[in-house]
C-alpha positions as a printed NumPy array, in Angstrom:
array([[ -33.463,   47.03 , -115.651],
       [ -35.61 ,   46.795, -112.546],
       [ -39.391,   46.651, -113.002],
       [ -41.328,   49.72 , -111.894],
       [ -41.187,   49.98 , -108.091],
       [ -38.709,   47.106, -107.706],
       [ -35.323,   47.501, -106.062],
       [ -32.608,   47.898, -108.75 ],
       [ -29.86 ,   45.298, -109.104],
       [ -26.74 ,   46.406, -107.202],
       [ -23.907,   47.616, -109.434],
       [ -20.68 ,   45.66 , -109.869],
       [ -17.628,   46.702, -107.793],
       [ -16.204,   48.584, -110.819],
       [ -19.512,   50.372, -111.346],
       [ -19.658,   51.25 , -107.637],
       [ -16.167,   52.758, -107.867],
       [ -17.307,   54.88 , -110.805],
       [ -20.464,   55.976, -108.985],
       [ -18.467,   56.857, -105.86 ],
       [ -16.068,   59.024, -107.864],
       [ -18.992,   60.75 , -109.574],
       [ -20.631,   61.308, -106.185],
       [ -17.373,   62.842, -104.97 ],
       [ -17.7  ,   65.471, -107.694],
       [ -15.332,   64.166, -110.347],
       [ -16.253,   64.495, -114.029],
       [ -16.444,   61.474, -116.324],
       [ -13.031,   62.263, -117.888],
       [ -11.492,   62.656, -114.42 ],
       [ -12.981,   59.349, -113.257],
       [ -11.7  ,   57.622, -116.395],
       [  -8.215,   58.982, -115.767],
       [  -8.199,   58.036, -112.077],
       [  -9.421,   54.481, -112.793],
       [  -7.149,   54.089, -115.868],
       [ -10.095,   53.669, -118.237],
       [ -10.335,   54.884, -121.804],
       [ -13.109,   57.399, -122.548],
       [ -14.949,   54.719, -124.56 ],
       [ -14.764,   52.213, -121.702],
       [ -15.973,   54.867, -119.288],
       [ -18.924,   55.637, -121.575],
       [ -19.782,   51.924, -121.785],
       [ -19.666,   51.585, -117.988],
       [ -21.989,   54.576, -117.608],
       [ -24.417,   53.169, -120.175],
       [ -24.493,   49.843, -118.33 ],
       [ -24.971,   51.572, -114.974],
       [ -27.893,   53.543, -116.418],
       [ -29.48 ,   50.378, -117.84 ],
       [ -28.989,   48.442, -114.604],
       [ -30.518,   51.183, -112.467],
       [ -33.184,   52.233, -114.961],
       [ -31.999,   55.845, -115.144],
       [ -30.903,   58.213, -117.918],
       [ -28.243,   60.402, -116.267],
       [ -25.181,   60.009, -114.08 ],
       [ -26.753,   62.352, -111.544],
       [ -29.804,   60.119, -111.222],
       [ -27.582,   57.018, -111.011],
       [ -25.627,   58.592, -108.143],
       [ -28.885,   59.529, -106.394],
       [ -30.167,   55.936, -106.661],
       [ -26.851,   54.558, -105.373],
       [ -26.809,   56.983, -102.448],
       [ -30.429,   56.215, -101.546],
       [ -29.72 ,   52.465, -101.68 ],
       [ -26.656,   52.887,  -99.44 ],
       [ -24.244,   51.456, -102.013],
       [ -21.98 ,   54.535, -101.886],
       [ -21.249,   57.376,  -99.444]])
């Protein structure tokens, strides 16, 4: 997790793919299906994304990724 005011660590390529799908409006189950992930694996990825970016929701994670220019 990034210290207060510090730039967060960029997500892994898999995490970026998940964030991009979420930004495109897909639900977590839809993203899991499209990326051939089990629901449990998808949940774990989201938890790790949240921890890495220092956020608590997928919406906030997408906002951080968009602001940082990691996704479109």
